[in-house]
Amino acid sequence: MINPFSKLGISDDVVNAVKDLGFENPTPIQEQSIPVLLEGNNDFVGLAQTGTGKTAAFGLPLLELIDFKSNKPQALILCPTRELCLQITSDIKNFSKNISGANVVAVYGGANIMQQLREIRNGVQIVVATPGRMLDIIGRKAIDFTNVKYVVLDEADEMLNMGFQEDINDILSTTPDDKKTWLFSATMPPEVRRIAKNYMDSPVELTMGTKNTGNVNIEHEYYIVRARDKYAALKRIVDFNPEIFAVVFCKTKLDTQDVAEHLIKDGYNADALHGDLSQQQRDKVMQRFRERNMQLLIATDVAARGIDVNNVTHVINYSLPDEIESYTHRSGRTGRAGKTGISICIVNSKEIGKIRQIERIIGKQFTKAELPTGFDVCEKQLFSLVHKVHNVEVNESQIEQYMPRIMAEFEELSKDEVIKRFASLEFNRFLEYYKNAPDLNSSADDRGERGERGERGARSSEGYTRLFINVGSVDDFTRGDLLSFVCNNGKISGKSIGKIDLKGVYSFFEVENATVESLFNNFKGVEFNNRGVRIEKTADGEGGGGAGRSRGGFGGGGRREGGSYGGGRREGGERKSYGGGGKREGGNSGGGFRDFSGRSREDRGGNAGGGRREGGSSGSDRRRRS
Ligand code: AMP
């Protein structure tokens, strides 16, 4: 069978190298752009998101077009940050590892210039550079660009955002007029358009996905909280996602440092990345994150540009970016290389307008999400622990010697008792910590704002029935998953579904009154993971107004009354309220939150690496069922 990259015109040496990297099939951007760029006689504009395989899209054709017998610079790749520069250089070195005589140099600020000059003197064909350092080297007359045939402007919008316009002009003026320019950008603001106009001759334009559209693999959510509850909200989101591996964006270096310090103090495995750190410190932080020895990277926009770490499960916008366009770059840190991801914004009610602006730019709607209650978090953590215990790899030979003593210790206890005690070991901490947890959600509905999924508010909406379903986030469902699950099995359109309230072992969703009956019928006999799926009307269920949020206490309120349907009672019986009968309103604010019942940093992994992520699994393992 012919390798799909060979079919695109890539030679065997390079195909073998990308095969070694695990690339089996070209990504859509590679499929579209490689044949065009291989012709070598066009200027090119590629509108593409980060994480789509852009580097290989231009890197592979370059390797075919360059004459590696000559040791003169023939391709110049300009990019906005040092991190991206190193990433591109390393990618191209990997792609070209079987080409003898191939030399690539990375030219970027904050590193020893002498070493870079030496590499250039020794002869290179491909120069990957950030604009500032490149100009410095040109100024020293240490490089000759008269043989440059291709210039790639990667993340052009970012370079312009960072004020590199002048530098780019100066650099390009040292390259031959007949070179070909390939420009890649996630967005196409007028300034980038202008570059295309000024420097290019009838460029071939390819748009990967819709213009300015964010990656389709990313779900976008926002939470409305009071400004003072932002930090508590962040912690709750993290606690509700035990396997989270996230980049948290703040607007300023100060905020970044502050949030990171608080998280570290509270026992989370986090660290800050911003411009006030030395290059060495930044490298160290990035290395820990890349190796997944850190769970939460708190970063500024500039510092996080070009971060290419796969399997980031969430991007959290702790503050919204000033430049709306930056949102695309932020969210592009997740959902990379075909994986799925969630981009979350923690906002106050005055910022909803900005969310709407972002929606227009990315061409996608946000889901208004509700922060989980303390109970939800406890439930999620409990089942995460249960799954871990269930799936742990037992080292039979090592544990064997202790088994007689362990069995003797538990002799008096039944199997049920032993299980209960193991589970309680961790669960008690969360219960203790969250027992008086307040509701952190601040309502935008009171201000006439749009609710979740369109114009509908957070309460039971007019014409909709609120239903309970016995699946939730512990089954690895996201809201999107639940929506598809209900639509596919209930045979109804997504348009009939209203607000979705994803909980731990169960969830709520609204459905148009007219479709309730058929939904119930279609769900007869539906199973998930060998479990009968049950749908029930909630007490506040039918059509409009409702009894407010049923997020409140559990167990009470006759939630199960009404048209119950399905496979009998849940295991474990009725859910109980705790810590004050499920009252969530008002009360103590985020300030009342302390670390998990005094869990010390060491308890939770702290900064010793590994942290809270046992088993090294991540959101990438999340099963999808759309
Ligand atoms: P990029 O957009 O170039 O930063 O690429 C994003 C990620 O996708 C990188 O980790 C690449 O190694 C990976 N990648 C690029 N092309 C492919 C491919 N054809 N198959 C699998 N992974 C790829």
CSV table of N, CA and C in Angstrom, one decimal, residues 481-552:
chain,number,residue,atom,x,y,z
A,481,ASP,N,-21.2,15.5,24.9
A,481,ASP,CA,-21.4,14.0,24.9
A,481,ASP,C,-22.8,13.7,25.2
A,482,LEU,N,-23.3,14.4,26.3
A,482,LEU,CA,-24.6,14.1,26.8
A,482,LEU,C,-25.7,14.5,25.8
A,483,LEU,N,-25.4,15.6,25.1
A,483,LEU,CA,-26.3,16.1,24.1
A,483,LEU,C,-26.4,15.0,23.0
A,484,SER,N,-25.3,14.5,22.5
A,484,SER,CA,-25.4,13.5,21.4
A,484,SER,C,-26.0,12.3,21.9
A,485,PHE,N,-25.7,11.9,23.1
A,485,PHE,CA,-26.2,10.6,23.7
A,485,PHE,C,-27.7,10.7,23.7
A,486,VAL,N,-28.3,11.8,24.2
A,486,VAL,CA,-29.7,12.0,24.3
A,486,VAL,C,-30.3,12.0,22.9
A,487,CYS,N,-29.7,12.8,22.0
A,487,CYS,CA,-30.3,13.0,20.7
A,487,CYS,C,-30.2,11.6,19.9
A,488,ASN,N,-29.1,10.9,20.0
A,488,ASN,CA,-29.0,9.7,19.2
A,488,ASN,C,-29.9,8.6,19.7
A,489,ASN,N,-30.0,8.5,21.0
A,489,ASN,CA,-30.9,7.4,21.6
A,489,ASN,C,-32.3,7.8,21.6
A,490,GLY,N,-32.6,9.1,21.9
A,490,GLY,CA,-33.9,9.6,22.0
A,490,GLY,C,-34.5,9.9,20.6
A,491,LYS,N,-33.6,9.8,19.6
A,491,LYS,CA,-34.0,10.1,18.2
A,491,LYS,C,-34.7,11.5,18.1
A,492,ILE,N,-34.1,12.5,18.7
A,492,ILE,CA,-34.6,13.8,18.6
A,492,ILE,C,-33.5,14.8,18.1
A,493,SER,N,-33.9,15.9,17.7
A,493,SER,CA,-32.9,16.9,17.2
A,493,SER,C,-32.3,17.7,18.4
A,494,GLY,N,-31.1,18.1,18.2
A,494,GLY,CA,-30.4,18.9,19.2
A,494,GLY,C,-31.2,20.1,19.5
A,495,LYS,N,-31.9,20.6,18.6
A,495,LYS,CA,-32.7,21.8,18.8
A,495,LYS,C,-33.8,21.7,19.8
A,496,SER,N,-34.2,20.4,20.1
A,496,SER,CA,-35.3,20.2,21.1
A,496,SER,C,-34.7,20.2,22.5
A,497,ILE,N,-33.4,20.2,22.6
A,497,ILE,CA,-32.8,20.1,23.9
A,497,ILE,C,-32.5,21.6,24.5
A,498,GLY,N,-32.9,21.8,25.7
A,498,GLY,CA,-32.6,23.1,26.3
A,498,GLY,C,-31.3,23.0,27.1
A,499,LYS,N,-31.5,23.5,28.4
A,499,LYS,CA,-30.3,23.6,29.2
A,499,LYS,C,-29.8,22.2,29.7
A,500,ILE,N,-28.5,22.0,29.7
A,500,ILE,CA,-28.0,20.8,30.2
A,500,ILE,C,-27.2,21.0,31.4
A,501,ASP,N,-27.5,20.3,32.5
A,501,ASP,CA,-26.8,20.5,33.8
A,501,ASP,C,-26.1,19.2,34.1
A,502,LEU,N,-24.8,19.1,33.8
A,502,LEU,CA,-24.0,17.9,33.9
A,502,LEU,C,-23.6,17.7,35.4
A,503,LYS,N,-23.9,16.6,36.0
A,503,LYS,CA,-23.5,16.4,37.3
A,503,LYS,C,-22.6,15.2,37.4
A,504,GLY,N,-22.4,14.6,38.5
A,504,GLY,CA,-21.5,13.5,38.7
A,504,GLY,C,-22.1,12.2,38.1
A,505,VAL,N,-22.9,11.5,39.0
A,505,VAL,CA,-23.4,10.2,38.5
A,505,VAL,C,-24.7,10.4,37.8
A,506,TYR,N,-25.2,11.6,37.7
A,506,TYR,CA,-26.5,11.9,37.0
A,506,TYR,C,-26.4,13.2,36.4
A,507,SER,N,-27.4,13.6,35.7
A,507,SER,CA,-27.5,15.0,35.1
A,507,SER,C,-28.9,15.4,34.9
A,508,PHE,N,-29.1,16.6,34.5
A,508,PHE,CA,-30.4,17.1,34.2
A,508,PHE,C,-30.3,17.7,32.8
A,509,PHE,N,-31.4,17.6,32.0
A,509,PHE,CA,-31.5,18.3,30.8
A,509,PHE,C,-32.9,18.7,30.5
A,510,GLU,N,-33.1,19.7,29.7
A,510,GLU,CA,-34.4,20.2,29.3
A,510,GLU,C,-34.7,19.7,27.9
A,511,VAL,N,-36.0,19.3,27.7
A,511,VAL,CA,-36.4,18.9,26.4
A,511,VAL,C,-37.8,19.5,26.1
A,512,GLU,N,-38.0,19.9,24.9
A,512,GLU,CA,-39.3,20.5,24.5
A,512,GLU,C,-40.4,19.6,24.9
A,513,ASN,N,-41.5,20.2,25.5
A,513,ASN,CA,-42.6,19.4,26.0
A,513,ASN,C,-43.1,18.4,25.0
A,514,ALA,N,-43.2,18.8,23.8
A,514,ALA,CA,-43.8,18.0,22.7
A,514,ALA,C,-43.0,16.7,22.4
A,515,THR,N,-41.7,16.7,22.8
A,515,THR,CA,-40.9,15.5,22.4
A,515,THR,C,-40.7,14.6,23.6
A,516,VAL,N,-41.2,15.0,24.8
A,516,VAL,CA,-40.9,14.2,26.0
A,516,VAL,C,-41.4,12.7,25.9
A,517,GLU,N,-42.6,12.6,25.4
A,517,GLU,CA,-43.2,11.2,25.3
A,517,GLU,C,-42.3,10.3,24.4
A,518,SER,N,-42.0,10.8,23.2
A,518,SER,CA,-41.3,10.0,22.3
A,518,SER,C,-39.9,9.7,22.8
A,519,LEU,N,-39.3,10.7,23.5
A,519,LEU,CA,-38.0,10.5,24.1
A,519,LEU,C,-38.1,9.3,25.1
A,520,PHE,N,-39.1,9.4,26.0
A,520,PHE,CA,-39.2,8.3,27.0
A,520,PHE,C,-39.3,6.9,26.3
A,521,ASN,N,-40.1,6.9,25.2
A,521,ASN,CA,-40.3,5.6,24.5
A,521,ASN,C,-39.0,5.1,23.9
A,522,ASN,N,-38.3,6.1,23.2
A,522,ASN,CA,-37.1,5.7,22.5
A,522,ASN,C,-36.0,5.3,23.5
A,523,PHE,N,-36.1,5.7,24.7
A,523,PHE,CA,-35.0,5.4,25.7
A,523,PHE,C,-35.3,4.0,26.4
A,524,LYS,N,-36.4,3.4,26.1
A,524,LYS,CA,-36.7,2.1,26.7
A,524,LYS,C,-35.6,1.1,26.3
A,525,GLY,N,-35.1,0.5,27.2
A,525,GLY,CA,-34.1,-0.5,27.0
A,525,GLY,C,-32.7,0.0,26.6
A,526,VAL,N,-32.5,1.3,26.6
A,526,VAL,CA,-31.1,1.8,26.3
A,526,VAL,C,-30.2,1.6,27.5
A,527,GLU,N,-29.0,1.1,27.2
A,527,GLU,CA,-28.1,0.8,28.2
A,527,GLU,C,-26.8,1.6,28.0
A,528,PHE,N,-26.1,1.9,29.1
A,528,PHE,CA,-24.8,2.5,28.9
A,528,PHE,C,-23.8,1.8,29.9
A,529,ASN,N,-22.8,1.3,29.3
A,529,ASN,CA,-21.8,0.5,30.2
A,529,ASN,C,-22.6,-0.6,31.0
A,530,ASN,N,-23.4,-1.4,30.3
A,530,ASN,CA,-24.1,-2.4,30.9
A,530,ASN,C,-25.1,-2.0,32.0
A,531,ARG,N,-25.5,-0.7,32.0
A,531,ARG,CA,-26.3,-0.2,33.0
A,531,ARG,C,-27.6,0.3,32.3
A,532,GLY,N,-28.8,0.0,32.9
A,532,GLY,CA,-30.0,0.6,32.3
A,532,GLY,C,-30.0,2.1,32.4
A,533,VAL,N,-30.3,2.8,31.3
A,533,VAL,CA,-30.3,4.3,31.4
A,533,VAL,C,-31.7,4.7,31.8
A,534,ARG,N,-31.8,5.5,32.8
A,534,ARG,CA,-33.1,5.9,33.3
A,534,ARG,C,-33.3,7.4,33.1
A,535,ILE,N,-34.5,7.8,32.6
A,535,ILE,CA,-34.9,9.2,32.5
A,535,ILE,C,-36.1,9.4,33.3
A,536,GLU,N,-36.1,10.5,34.1
A,536,GLU,CA,-37.3,10.8,34.9
A,536,GLU,C,-37.6,12.3,34.8
A,537,LYS,N,-38.9,12.6,35.0
A,537,LYS,CA,-39.2,14.0,35.1
A,537,LYS,C,-38.8,14.4,36.5
A,538,THR,N,-38.3,15.7,36.6
A,538,THR,CA,-38.0,16.2,37.9
A,538,THR,C,-39.3,16.8,38.5
A,539,ALA,N,-39.3,17.1,39.8
A,539,ALA,CA,-40.5,17.6,40.4
A,539,ALA,C,-40.8,19.0,39.8
A,540,ASP,N,-39.7,19.7,39.5
A,540,ASP,CA,-40.0,21.1,39.0
A,540,ASP,C,-40.1,21.1,37.5
A,541,GLY,N,-40.2,19.9,37.0
A,541,GLY,CA,-40.0,19.6,35.6
A,541,GLY,C,-40.8,20.5,34.6
A,542,GLU,N,-42.1,20.4,34.6
A,542,GLU,CA,-42.7,20.8,33.3
A,542,GLU,C,-42.8,22.3,33.1
A,543,GLY,N,-42.6,22.6,31.9
A,543,GLY,CA,-42.9,23.9,31.2
A,543,GLY,C,-42.8,25.2,31.9
A,544,GLY,N,-41.7,25.7,32.1
A,544,GLY,CA,-41.6,27.1,32.4
A,544,GLY,C,-41.6,27.5,33.9
A,545,GLY,N,-40.7,28.4,34.2
A,545,GLY,CA,-40.5,28.8,35.6
A,545,GLY,C,-39.9,27.8,36.4
A,546,GLY,N,-40.6,26.8,36.7
A,546,GLY,CA,-40.0,25.7,37.5
A,546,GLY,C,-39.7,26.2,38.9
A,547,ALA,N,-39.1,25.3,39.6
A,547,ALA,CA,-38.8,25.6,41.0
A,547,ALA,C,-37.4,26.1,41.2
A,548,GLY,N,-36.9,26.8,40.2
A,548,GLY,CA,-35.6,27.3,40.3
A,548,GLY,C,-34.6,26.2,40.1
A,549,ARG,N,-33.4,26.4,40.6
A,549,ARG,CA,-32.4,25.5,40.3
A,549,ARG,C,-32.5,24.2,41.1
A,550,SER,N,-32.4,23.1,40.5
A,550,SER,CA,-32.5,21.9,41.3
A,550,SER,C,-31.1,21.5,41.7
A,551,ARG,N,-30.2,22.4,41.5
A,551,ARG,CA,-28.8,22.2,41.9
A,551,ARG,C,-28.7,22.0,43.4
A,552,GLY,N,-29.7,22.6,44.1
A,552,GLY,CA,-29.7,22.6,45.5
A,552,GLY,C,-29.5,21.3,46.2
